[in-house]
């Protein structure tokens, strides 16, 4: 899913919904209800710059569906933000929470702005202004905010501070993604990549394949990929290649080692943006191949963990015949149009909506810990994510077998079914 969509991303989300609603034989009123956000708030956010001039930022908050609990969603700062992107993200978050059986609905918010253009003081005023305009619509029991594109823990803390000032009480459960010393959760950085590999482990078990006999190729070596690679390595899998971007050369490279990478060594030559130092990698014996060679490696598992739209009709034939599983750790890495081709080849895709949902599970745990004012160790958080996402995978897998559909369809169908039932049980439709 591109940052600058040339297509309407909400139309794409609706298409996906329609396909699965048809498979579920959902009745028309329920379909109509679930295709529309419950609430939308469009507003202007005036913010004073350091020089005293005001600017007006267009902003949105969409609470898609809260039949299963308070909505949960990220706040994005992006110059190309549109209401349709926010609607799509809020819809997808509704499904993501439902797949994982979290007692939460889905939402998303956005301010049309580029935070790089503002000083820290101006960014703080945007965060505080955003909360002043929305405090009556959010809160631990109504809509739980969190970080998303171009928003970081400091932004979350300013937002929390403003909310607590308005309500004159401490409410750490109002927002997630906070700094660790301000009621953040341990394990948040590890969660999405870790969860993806827990599901891969469970799937390999189902297929009767020993993880220690598998090899994997990764695209990306940033936050998600690093933690996924680390867990896979710890579980005994062999990673033979990792692709990442090279800022100086303005291209991507695949770093390959037949006998497998040394995780700690590779981390020590990787910068904060997930870029492996090319010269040092070569001196350590890695072959430096073209960026998209990660796709054609002789491995069992492909882990796209970098960008959207990386496995498409035009490069599908490059996928090695040995590949059995694609773990979509990134958001939208596979063009859904080629799902049928992958299926024909017998490649199983663990869809993004399930694979990287460790992140939202951990956000939920952060909210729970904040509400209790009692915080768990990293081991406890990760072990709870393990059991939570394992049971989500088992639900999706059973549903896929019952309906004889792919894991992608099954994930959406299961989620839509759960949300539809919650709406019906409440007597809304
Ligand atoms: P990141 O910025 O930390 O890392 C991105 C990695 O991708 C880097 O290693 C970079 O070098 C590499 N990369 C960029 N362009 C590339 C290219 N053309 N070819 C090969 N490699 C390339 O990002 P992240 O937080 O790890 O997120 C990765 C993906 O996971 C994104 O799709 C994101 O939406 C998704 N995701 C992130 C989270 C989260 O909490 N961070 C949660 C769920 C899903």
CSV table of C-alpha atoms and ligand atoms in Angstrom, one decimal:
chain,number,residue,atom,x,y,z
A,1,UNK,CA,0.0,0.0,0.0
A,2,UNK,CA,1.7,3.1,-1.2
A,3,UNK,CA,2.2,6.3,0.8
A,4,UNK,CA,1.0,8.2,-2.3
A,5,UNK,CA,-1.8,6.0,-3.6
A,6,UNK,CA,-2.6,6.5,-7.3
A,7,UNK,CA,-5.7,4.5,-6.7
A,8,UNK,CA,-8.4,4.9,-4.0
A,9,UNK,CA,-7.2,2.7,-1.2
A,10,UNK,CA,-10.6,2.6,0.5
A,11,UNK,CA,-12.1,1.3,-2.8
A,12,UNK,CA,-9.5,-1.5,-2.6
A,13,UNK,CA,-10.5,-2.3,1.0
A,14,UNK,CA,-14.2,-2.4,0.0
A,15,UNK,CA,-13.4,-4.7,-2.9
A,16,UNK,CA,-11.7,-7.1,-0.5
A,17,UNK,CA,-14.6,-6.8,1.9
A,18,UNK,CA,-17.2,-7.5,-0.8
A,19,UNK,CA,-15.3,-10.6,-1.9
A,20,UNK,CA,-15.3,-12.1,1.6
A,21,UNK,CA,-18.8,-10.9,2.4
A,22,UNK,CA,-20.0,-12.9,-0.6
A,23,UNK,CA,-18.1,-16.0,0.5
A,24,UNK,CA,-19.7,-15.6,3.9
A,25,UNK,CA,-23.2,-15.0,2.3
A,26,UNK,CA,-23.6,-11.9,4.5
A,27,UNK,CA,-27.1,-10.4,4.3
A,28,UNK,CA,-27.4,-7.0,2.6
A,29,UNK,CA,-28.1,-4.8,5.6
A,30,UNK,CA,-25.1,-6.2,7.4
A,31,UNK,CA,-22.9,-5.6,4.3
A,32,UNK,CA,-24.2,-2.1,4.0
A,33,UNK,CA,-23.5,-1.4,7.7
A,34,UNK,CA,-20.0,-2.8,7.6
A,35,UNK,CA,-19.0,-0.9,4.5
A,36,UNK,CA,-19.5,2.5,6.2
A,37,UNK,CA,-17.6,3.9,9.1
A,38,UNK,CA,-19.7,4.5,12.2
A,39,UNK,CA,-18.3,8.0,12.9
A,40,UNK,CA,-16.1,10.4,11.0
A,41,UNK,CA,-14.8,13.7,12.3
A,42,UNK,CA,-13.3,16.2,9.8
A,43,UNK,CA,-11.8,19.3,11.3
A,44,UNK,CA,-9.4,22.2,10.9
A,45,UNK,CA,-6.5,22.4,13.3
A,46,UNK,CA,-5.1,25.9,13.8
A,47,UNK,CA,-1.5,25.8,15.0
A,48,UNK,CA,0.8,28.8,15.8
A,49,UNK,CA,4.3,28.6,14.4
A,50,UNK,CA,7.3,29.7,16.3
A,51,UNK,CA,7.2,33.1,14.5
A,52,UNK,CA,3.7,33.7,15.7
A,53,UNK,CA,2.0,33.0,12.4
A,54,UNK,CA,-1.0,30.5,12.5
A,55,UNK,CA,-1.4,27.7,10.0
A,56,UNK,CA,-4.5,25.6,9.5
A,57,UNK,CA,-4.0,21.8,9.2
A,58,UNK,CA,-6.8,19.6,7.8
A,59,UNK,CA,-7.4,16.6,10.1
A,60,UNK,CA,-9.5,13.5,10.3
A,61,UNK,CA,-10.6,10.9,12.8
A,62,UNK,CA,-12.5,7.8,11.7
A,63,UNK,CA,-14.0,5.3,14.2
A,64,UNK,CA,-14.9,2.5,11.9
A,65,UNK,CA,-16.6,0.0,14.1
A,66,UNK,CA,-16.8,-0.4,17.9
A,67,UNK,CA,-19.2,-3.4,18.3
A,68,UNK,CA,-16.4,-5.5,19.9
A,69,UNK,CA,-14.9,-2.7,22.1
A,70,UNK,CA,-13.3,0.7,22.1
A,71,UNK,CA,-11.8,1.5,18.8
A,72,UNK,CA,-8.0,1.4,18.4
A,73,UNK,CA,-5.9,3.1,15.8
A,74,UNK,CA,-2.9,5.1,14.9
A,75,UNK,CA,-2.5,8.9,14.4
A,76,UNK,CA,-0.6,9.7,11.2
A,77,UNK,CA,1.1,12.9,10.2
A,78,UNK,CA,1.5,12.9,6.4
A,79,UNK,CA,1.3,15.7,3.7
A,80,UNK,CA,-0.6,13.4,1.3
A,81,UNK,CA,-3.1,12.2,3.9
A,82,UNK,CA,-6.7,11.6,2.6
A,83,UNK,CA,-9.9,10.7,4.3
A,84,UNK,CA,-10.1,7.6,2.2
A,85,UNK,CA,-6.7,6.3,3.4
A,86,UNK,CA,-7.8,7.0,7.0
A,87,UNK,CA,-11.1,5.1,6.3
A,88,UNK,CA,-9.2,2.1,4.8
A,89,UNK,CA,-6.8,2.0,7.7
A,90,UNK,CA,-9.7,2.2,10.2
A,91,UNK,CA,-11.5,-0.6,8.5
A,92,UNK,CA,-8.4,-2.8,8.3
A,93,UNK,CA,-7.7,-2.2,12.0
A,94,UNK,CA,-11.3,-3.4,12.8
A,95,UNK,CA,-10.5,-6.7,11.1
A,96,UNK,CA,-7.0,-7.0,12.6
A,97,UNK,CA,-8.3,-6.6,16.2
A,98,UNK,CA,-11.2,-9.1,15.4
A,99,UNK,CA,-8.8,-11.8,14.0
A,100,UNK,CA,-6.8,-11.6,17.2
A,101,UNK,CA,-10.0,-11.6,19.3
A,102,UNK,CA,-8.9,-8.4,21.0
A,103,UNK,CA,-11.8,-6.6,22.7
A,104,UNK,CA,-11.3,-3.6,20.4
A,105,UNK,CA,-12.7,-2.0,17.3
A,106,UNK,CA,-10.8,-0.1,14.6
A,107,UNK,CA,-10.1,3.5,14.0
A,108,UNK,CA,-7.5,5.8,12.4
A,109,UNK,CA,-6.7,9.5,12.5
A,110,UNK,CA,-4.5,11.8,10.5
A,111,UNK,CA,-3.3,15.3,10.3
A,112,UNK,CA,-2.3,16.5,6.8
A,113,UNK,CA,1.2,17.8,7.5
A,114,UNK,CA,4.9,16.9,7.1
A,115,UNK,CA,6.4,16.9,10.6
A,116,UNK,CA,9.9,17.3,9.1
A,117,UNK,CA,9.0,20.9,8.3
A,118,UNK,CA,8.2,21.8,11.9
A,119,UNK,CA,10.4,22.5,14.9
A,120,UNK,CA,9.9,20.3,18.0
A,121,UNK,CA,7.9,23.1,19.7
A,122,UNK,CA,5.7,23.3,16.6
A,123,UNK,CA,5.2,19.6,16.6
A,124,UNK,CA,4.3,19.7,20.2
A,125,UNK,CA,1.6,22.3,19.5
A,126,UNK,CA,0.2,20.1,16.7
A,127,UNK,CA,0.0,17.1,19.1
A,128,UNK,CA,-1.6,19.1,21.9
A,129,UNK,CA,-4.0,20.9,19.4
A,130,UNK,CA,-5.0,17.6,17.9
A,131,UNK,CA,-6.0,16.3,21.4
A,132,UNK,CA,-7.8,19.5,22.4
A,133,UNK,CA,-10.0,19.1,19.2
A,134,UNK,CA,-10.6,15.3,19.7
A,135,UNK,CA,-10.5,14.7,23.5
A,136,UNK,CA,-14.3,14.5,23.6
A,137,UNK,CA,-14.2,11.7,21.1
A,138,UNK,CA,-11.3,9.6,22.4
A,139,UNK,CA,-10.2,7.9,25.6
A,140,UNK,CA,-9.3,4.5,27.1
A,141,UNK,CA,-13.0,3.5,27.0
A,142,UNK,CA,-13.9,5.0,23.6
A,143,UNK,CA,-11.0,5.4,21.1
A,144,UNK,CA,-7.4,4.4,22.0
A,145,UNK,CA,-4.8,6.3,19.9
A,146,UNK,CA,-1.3,5.1,19.0
A,147,UNK,CA,1.6,5.9,16.7
A,148,UNK,CA,1.5,5.4,12.9
A,149,UNK,CA,3.4,6.9,10.0
A,150,UNK,CA,5.7,9.7,11.0
A,151,UNK,CA,4.5,9.8,14.6
A,152,UNK,CA,6.9,8.7,17.4
A,153,UNK,CA,6.8,8.0,21.2
A,154,UNK,CA,7.5,11.7,22.0
A,155,UNK,CA,4.3,12.7,20.0
A,156,UNK,CA,2.3,10.1,22.0
A,157,UNK,CA,3.6,11.5,25.3
A,158,UNK,CA,2.6,15.1,24.4
A,159,UNK,CA,-0.8,13.8,23.4
A,160,UNK,CA,-1.2,11.9,26.6
A,161,UNK,CA,-0.1,14.9,28.7
A,162,UNK,CA,-2.7,17.1,27.0
A,163,UNK,CA,-5.4,14.6,27.5
A,164,UNK,CA,-4.6,14.2,31.2
A,165,UNK,CA,-4.5,18.0,31.6
A,166,UNK,CA,-7.9,18.3,30.0
A,167,UNK,CA,-9.4,15.5,32.1
A,168,UNK,CA,-7.5,16.3,35.3
A,169,UNK,CA,-6.5,12.6,35.9
A,170,UNK,CA,-3.9,10.1,34.8
A,171,UNK,CA,-5.0,8.0,31.9
A,172,UNK,CA,-2.1,6.1,30.5
A,173,UNK,CA,-4.6,3.7,28.6
A,174,UNK,CA,-5.6,6.7,26.4
A,175,UNK,CA,-2.7,6.1,24.0
A,176,UNK,CA,-0.1,3.4,23.1
A,177,UNK,CA,3.4,3.6,21.7
A,178,UNK,CA,4.5,5.7,24.7
A,179,UNK,CA,8.2,5.9,25.8
A,180,UNK,CA,9.1,3.0,28.1
A,181,UNK,CA,9.6,5.2,31.1
A,182,UNK,CA,6.1,6.7,30.5
A,183,UNK,CA,3.9,3.6,30.7
A,184,UNK,CA,5.1,2.2,27.3
A,185,UNK,CA,5.2,-1.6,27.0
A,186,UNK,CA,8.3,-3.7,26.8
A,187,UNK,CA,8.4,-5.9,23.7
A,188,UNK,CA,6.8,-3.3,21.4
A,189,UNK,CA,9.8,-3.2,19.0
A,190,UNK,CA,10.0,-6.9,18.9
A,191,UNK,CA,6.3,-7.6,18.6
A,192,UNK,CA,5.4,-7.4,14.8
A,193,UNK,CA,8.5,-9.4,13.6
A,194,UNK,CA,8.3,-11.8,16.5
A,195,UNK,CA,4.6,-12.5,15.9
A,196,UNK,CA,5.2,-13.2,12.2
A,197,UNK,CA,7.8,-15.9,13.1
A,198,UNK,CA,5.6,-17.5,15.7
A,199,UNK,CA,3.0,-18.0,13.0
A,200,UNK,CA,5.7,-19.4,10.6
A,201,UNK,CA,6.8,-21.8,13.4
A,202,UNK,CA,3.2,-23.0,13.9
A,203,UNK,CA,2.6,-23.4,10.1
A,204,UNK,CA,5.8,-25.5,9.7
A,205,UNK,CA,4.6,-27.7,12.5
A,206,UNK,CA,1.2,-28.2,10.7
A,207,UNK,CA,3.1,-29.0,7.5
A,208,UNK,CA,5.3,-31.5,9.3
A,209,UNK,CA,8.5,-29.6,8.5
A,210,UNK,CA,11.3,-29.2,11.0
A,211,UNK,CA,12.2,-25.5,11.3
A,212,UNK,CA,15.9,-26.5,11.7
A,213,UNK,CA,15.8,-27.9,8.2
A,214,UNK,CA,14.4,-24.8,6.6
A,215,UNK,CA,16.1,-21.8,4.9
A,216,UNK,CA,14.7,-18.3,4.5
A,217,UNK,CA,15.3,-15.2,2.5
A,218,UNK,CA,14.3,-11.7,3.8
A,219,UNK,CA,13.5,-8.4,2.2
A,220,UNK,CA,14.3,-5.6,4.7
A,221,UNK,CA,16.5,-5.5,7.7
A,222,UNK,CA,14.6,-2.8,9.7
A,223,UNK,CA,12.6,-3.0,12.9
A,224,UNK,CA,10.2,-5.7,11.7
A,225,UNK,CA,12.7,-7.8,9.8
A,226,UNK,CA,15.4,-7.7,12.4
A,227,UNK,CA,13.2,-9.2,15.1
A,228,UNK,CA,11.7,-11.7,12.8
A,229,UNK,CA,15.2,-12.8,11.6
A,230,UNK,CA,16.5,-13.0,15.2
A,231,UNK,CA,13.7,-15.3,16.3
A,232,UNK,CA,13.9,-17.5,13.2
A,233,UNK,CA,17.7,-17.7,13.7
A,234,UNK,CA,17.1,-18.6,17.4
A,235,UNK,CA,14.6,-21.3,16.4
A,236,UNK,CA,17.3,-22.9,14.2
A,237,UNK,CA,16.3,-21.7,10.8
A,238,UNK,CA,19.0,-20.8,8.3
A,239,UNK,CA,18.9,-17.3,6.7
A,240,UNK,CA,20.9,-17.2,3.5
A,241,UNK,CA,20.0,-13.8,2.2
A,242,UNK,CA,18.8,-10.4,3.3
A,243,UNK,CA,18.0,-7.5,1.0
A,244,UNK,CA,18.0,-3.9,2.1
A,245,UNK,CA,18.2,-0.4,0.7
A,246,UNK,CA,21.5,1.4,0.2
A,247,UNK,CA,21.2,5.2,0.6
A,248,UNK,CA,24.5,6.1,-1.0
A,249,UNK,CA,24.0,4.0,-4.1
A,250,UNK,CA,20.3,4.7,-4.2
A,251,UNK,CA,19.5,1.1,-4.9
A,252,UNK,CA,18.8,-2.1,-3.0
A,253,UNK,CA,21.2,-5.0,-2.6
A,254,UNK,CA,20.8,-8.6,-1.5
A,255,UNK,CA,23.5,-9.9,0.9
A,256,UNK,CA,24.0,-13.6,0.4
A,257,UNK,CA,25.9,-16.3,2.3
A,258,UNK,CA,25.5,-19.9,1.4
A,259,UNK,CA,26.3,-21.2,4.9
A,260,UNK,CA,23.9,-18.7,6.5
A,261,UNK,CA,24.2,-15.2,8.0
A,262,UNK,CA,25.6,-14.5,11.4
A,263,UNK,CA,22.8,-12.4,12.9
A,264,UNK,CA,24.8,-10.5,15.6
A,265,UNK,CA,27.6,-9.8,13.1
A,266,UNK,CA,25.1,-8.4,10.5
A,267,UNK,CA,23.3,-6.3,13.1
A,268,UNK,CA,26.7,-4.8,14.1
A,269,UNK,CA,27.2,-3.4,10.5
A,270,UNK,CA,23.6,-2.2,10.1
A,271,UNK,CA,22.5,1.4,10.7
A,272,UNK,CA,19.4,2.8,12.4
A,273,UNK,CA,17.5,2.8,9.1
A,274,UNK,CA,18.1,-0.9,8.5
A,275,UNK,CA,20.8,-0.5,5.9
A,276,UNK,CA,23.6,-3.0,5.9
A,277,UNK,CA,27.1,-1.5,5.3
A,278,UNK,CA,28.0,-2.9,1.8
A,279,UNK,CA,31.8,-2.7,2.1
A,280,UNK,CA,31.9,-4.3,5.5
A,281,UNK,CA,29.5,-7.0,4.5
A,282,UNK,CA,31.6,-7.9,1.5
A,283,UNK,CA,34.7,-8.0,3.7
A,284,UNK,CA,32.9,-10.4,6.0
A,285,UNK,CA,32.3,-12.8,3.1
A,286,UNK,CA,28.8,-11.8,1.9
A,287,UNK,CA,28.1,-11.8,-1.8
A,288,UNK,CA,26.4,-8.5,-2.8
A,289,UNK,CA,23.7,-9.3,-5.3
A,290,UNK,CA,21.1,-7.2,-7.0
A,291,UNK,CA,18.2,-6.0,-4.8
A,292,UNK,CA,15.5,-8.2,-6.1
A,293,UNK,CA,17.6,-11.4,-5.9
A,294,UNK,CA,16.1,-12.1,-2.5
A,295,UNK,CA,13.1,-13.4,-4.4
A,296,UNK,CA,14.9,-16.1,-6.4
A,297,UNK,CA,16.8,-17.7,-3.6
A,298,UNK,CA,16.7,-21.5,-3.1
A,299,UNK,CA,14.8,-21.3,0.2
A,300,UNK,CA,11.7,-22.6,1.8
A,301,UNK,CA,10.4,-19.3,3.2
A,302,UNK,CA,10.3,-15.8,1.8
A,303,UNK,CA,9.8,-13.0,4.3
A,304,UNK,CA,9.0,-9.7,2.6
A,305,UNK,CA,9.5,-7.2,5.5
A,306,UNK,CA,10.3,-3.9,3.8
A,307,UNK,CA,7.7,-2.4,1.4
A,308,UNK,CA,4.4,-2.8,-0.2
A,309,UNK,CA,3.8,-4.4,-3.7
A,310,UNK,CA,7.1,-6.3,-3.9
A,311,UNK,CA,5.8,-9.6,-5.2
A,312,UNK,CA,3.8,-9.0,-8.4
A,313,UNK,CA,2.8,-10.5,-11.7
A,314,UNK,CA,6.0,-9.2,-13.4
A,315,UNK,CA,8.4,-10.8,-11.0
A,316,UNK,CA,6.3,-13.8,-9.9
A,317,UNK,CA,8.3,-16.2,-12.2
A,318,UNK,CA,11.5,-15.3,-10.3
A,319,UNK,CA,10.3,-17.0,-7.2
A,320,UNK,CA,12.3,-20.1,-6.6
A,321,UNK,CA,10.4,-23.4,-7.2
A,322,UNK,CA,11.5,-24.6,-3.7
A,323,UNK,CA,9.6,-21.8,-1.9
A,324,UNK,CA,6.7,-23.1,0.3
A,325,UNK,CA,5.7,-20.2,2.4
A,326,UNK,CA,5.5,-16.4,2.1
A,327,UNK,CA,5.3,-14.6,5.5
A,328,UNK,CA,3.9,-11.1,4.8
A,329,UNK,CA,5.7,-9.3,7.6
A,330,UNK,CA,5.4,-6.0,5.7
A,331,UNK,CA,2.0,-4.4,5.0
A,332,UNK,CA,0.7,-5.2,1.5
A,333,UNK,CA,3.9,-6.8,0.1
A,334,UNK,CA,2.1,-9.1,-2.4
A,335,UNK,CA,-0.3,-7.9,-5.1
A,336,UNK,CA,-3.5,-9.7,-4.2
A,337,UNK,CA,-4.1,-10.2,-7.9
A,338,UNK,CA,-1.4,-12.9,-7.9
A,339,UNK,CA,-2.8,-14.9,-5.0
A,340,UNK,CA,-4.3,-17.4,-7.4
A,341,UNK,CA,-0.9,-17.9,-9.1
A,342,UNK,CA,0.8,-18.5,-5.8
A,343,UNK,CA,-2.0,-20.9,-4.9
A,344,UNK,CA,-1.5,-22.9,-8.1
A,345,UNK,CA,2.2,-23.2,-7.3
A,346,UNK,CA,1.2,-24.5,-3.8
A,347,UNK,CA,2.9,-21.6,-2.0
A,348,UNK,CA,1.1,-20.7,1.2
A,349,UNK,CA,0.8,-17.0,2.1
A,350,UNK,CA,0.5,-15.9,5.7
A,351,UNK,CA,-1.3,-12.6,5.0
A,352,UNK,CA,-0.1,-9.3,6.5
A,353,UNK,CA,-3.3,-8.7,8.4
A,354,UNK,CA,-2.4,-11.8,10.5
A,355,UNK,CA,1.4,-12.0,10.1
A,356,UNK,CA,2.3,-8.6,11.5
A,357,UNK,CA,-0.5,-8.3,14.0
A,358,UNK,CA,1.9,-8.8,16.9
A,359,UNK,CA,2.2,-5.0,16.9
A,360,UNK,CA,-1.4,-4.3,17.7
A,361,UNK,CA,-1.5,-7.2,20.2
A,362,UNK,CA,1.3,-5.5,22.0
A,363,UNK,CA,-0.4,-2.1,21.8
A,364,UNK,CA,-3.4,-3.8,23.5
A,365,UNK,CA,-1.2,-5.2,26.2
A,366,UNK,CA,0.3,-1.7,26.7
A,367,UNK,CA,-3.2,-0.3,27.2
A,368,UNK,CA,-4.1,-3.1,29.6
A,369,UNK,CA,-0.8,-2.6,31.6
A,370,UNK,CA,-1.5,1.2,31.7
A,371,UNK,CA,-5.0,0.8,32.9
A,372,UNK,CA,-3.8,-1.5,35.7
A,373,UNK,CA,-0.7,0.6,36.3
A,374,UNK,CA,1.3,-2.6,36.6
A,375,UNK,CA,3.9,-3.5,33.9
A,376,UNK,CA,5.1,-6.9,32.7
A,377,UNK,CA,8.7,-8.0,31.9
A,378,UNK,CA,9.6,-8.3,28.2
A,379,UNK,CA,9.6,-12.1,28.5
A,380,UNK,CA,6.0,-12.0,29.8
A,381,UNK,CA,4.9,-9.7,27.1
A,382,UNK,CA,6.5,-11.8,24.3
A,383,UNK,CA,5.1,-15.0,25.8
A,384,UNK,CA,1.6,-13.6,25.9
A,385,UNK,CA,2.0,-12.4,22.3
A,386,UNK,CA,3.1,-15.9,21.4
A,387,UNK,CA,0.0,-17.6,22.9
A,388,UNK,CA,-2.3,-14.9,21.5
A,389,UNK,CA,-1.1,-15.0,17.9
A,390,UNK,CA,-0.8,-18.8,17.9
A,391,UNK,CA,-4.5,-19.1,18.8
A,392,UNK,CA,-5.3,-16.4,16.1
A,393,UNK,CA,-3.4,-18.5,13.6
A,394,UNK,CA,-5.2,-21.7,14.6
A,395,UNK,CA,-8.6,-20.0,14.3
A,396,UNK,CA,-7.7,-18.7,10.8
A,397,UNK,CA,-6.3,-22.0,9.7
A,398,UNK,CA,-9.4,-23.9,10.9
A,399,UNK,CA,-11.6,-21.4,9.2
A,400,UNK,CA,-9.6,-21.8,6.0
A,401,UNK,CA,-10.0,-25.6,6.1
A,402,UNK,CA,-13.8,-25.4,6.8
A,403,UNK,CA,-14.5,-23.0,3.9
A,404,UNK,CA,-11.7,-24.3,1.7
A,405,UNK,CA,-10.2,-20.8,1.1
A,406,UNK,CA,-6.8,-19.3,1.3
A,407,UNK,CA,-5.4,-17.9,4.6
A,408,UNK,CA,-5.9,-14.4,3.3
A,409,UNK,CA,-9.6,-14.9,2.5
A,410,UNK,CA,-10.0,-16.9,5.8
A,411,UNK,CA,-8.5,-14.0,7.8
A,412,UNK,CA,-10.9,-11.5,6.4
A,413,UNK,CA,-13.9,-13.8,6.6
A,414,UNK,CA,-13.2,-14.7,10.2
A,415,UNK,CA,-12.8,-11.0,11.2
A,416,UNK,CA,-15.9,-9.9,9.2
A,417,UNK,CA,-17.9,-12.7,10.7
A,418,UNK,CA,-16.9,-11.8,14.3
A,419,UNK,CA,-17.7,-8.1,13.8
A,420,UNK,CA,-21.0,-8.8,12.0
A,421,UNK,CA,-22.0,-11.1,14.8
A,422,UNK,CA,-21.1,-8.5,17.5
A,423,UNK,CA,-23.2,-5.9,15.6
A,424,UNK,CA,-26.2,-8.3,15.3
A,425,UNK,CA,-25.9,-9.4,19.0
A,426,UNK,CA,-26.1,-5.8,20.0
A,427,UNK,CA,-29.2,-5.4,18.0
A,428,UNK,CA,-27.7,-2.8,15.6
A,429,UNK,CA,-28.7,-4.7,12.5
B,1,LIG,P1,12.0,0.1,8.7
B,1,LIG,O1,12.0,1.5,8.1
B,1,LIG,O2,12.5,-0.1,10.1
B,1,LIG,O3,12.8,-0.9,7.8
B,1,LIG,C1,12.6,-1.0,6.4
B,1,LIG,C2,13.6,-1.9,5.8
B,1,LIG,O4,13.3,-2.1,4.4
B,1,LIG,C3,15.1,-1.4,5.9
B,1,LIG,O5,15.9,-2.4,6.1
B,1,LIG,C4,15.3,-0.8,4.4
B,1,LIG,O6,16.7,-0.8,4.1
B,1,LIG,C5,14.5,-1.9,3.6
B,1,LIG,N1,14.1,-1.4,2.3
B,1,LIG,C6,13.6,-0.2,1.9
B,1,LIG,N2,13.5,-0.2,0.6
B,1,LIG,C7,13.9,-1.4,0.1
B,1,LIG,C8,14.0,-1.9,-1.2
B,1,LIG,N3,13.6,-1.3,-2.2
B,1,LIG,N4,14.5,-3.2,-1.3
B,1,LIG,C9,14.9,-3.9,-0.2
B,1,LIG,N5,14.8,-3.4,1.1
B,1,LIG,C10,14.3,-2.2,1.2
B,1,LIG,O7,10.5,-0.3,8.6
B,1,LIG,P2,9.7,-1.4,9.6
B,1,LIG,O8,9.1,-0.7,10.7
B,1,LIG,O9,10.6,-2.6,9.7
B,1,LIG,O10,8.5,-1.8,8.6
B,1,LIG,C11,8.6,-2.7,7.5
B,1,LIG,C12,7.2,-3.1,7.0
B,1,LIG,O11,6.5,-3.6,8.1
B,1,LIG,C13,6.4,-1.9,6.5
B,1,LIG,O12,5.6,-2.4,5.5
B,1,LIG,C14,5.5,-1.6,7.7
B,1,LIG,O13,4.3,-0.9,7.3
B,1,LIG,C15,5.3,-2.9,8.3
B,1,LIG,N6,4.9,-3.0,9.7
B,1,LIG,C16,5.5,-2.2,10.6
B,1,LIG,C17,5.2,-2.3,11.9
B,1,LIG,C18,5.9,-1.5,13.0
B,1,LIG,O14,5.4,-1.5,14.1
B,1,LIG,N7,7.0,-0.9,12.7
B,1,LIG,C19,4.1,-3.1,12.3
B,1,LIG,C20,3.4,-3.8,11.4
B,1,LIG,C21,3.8,-3.7,10.0
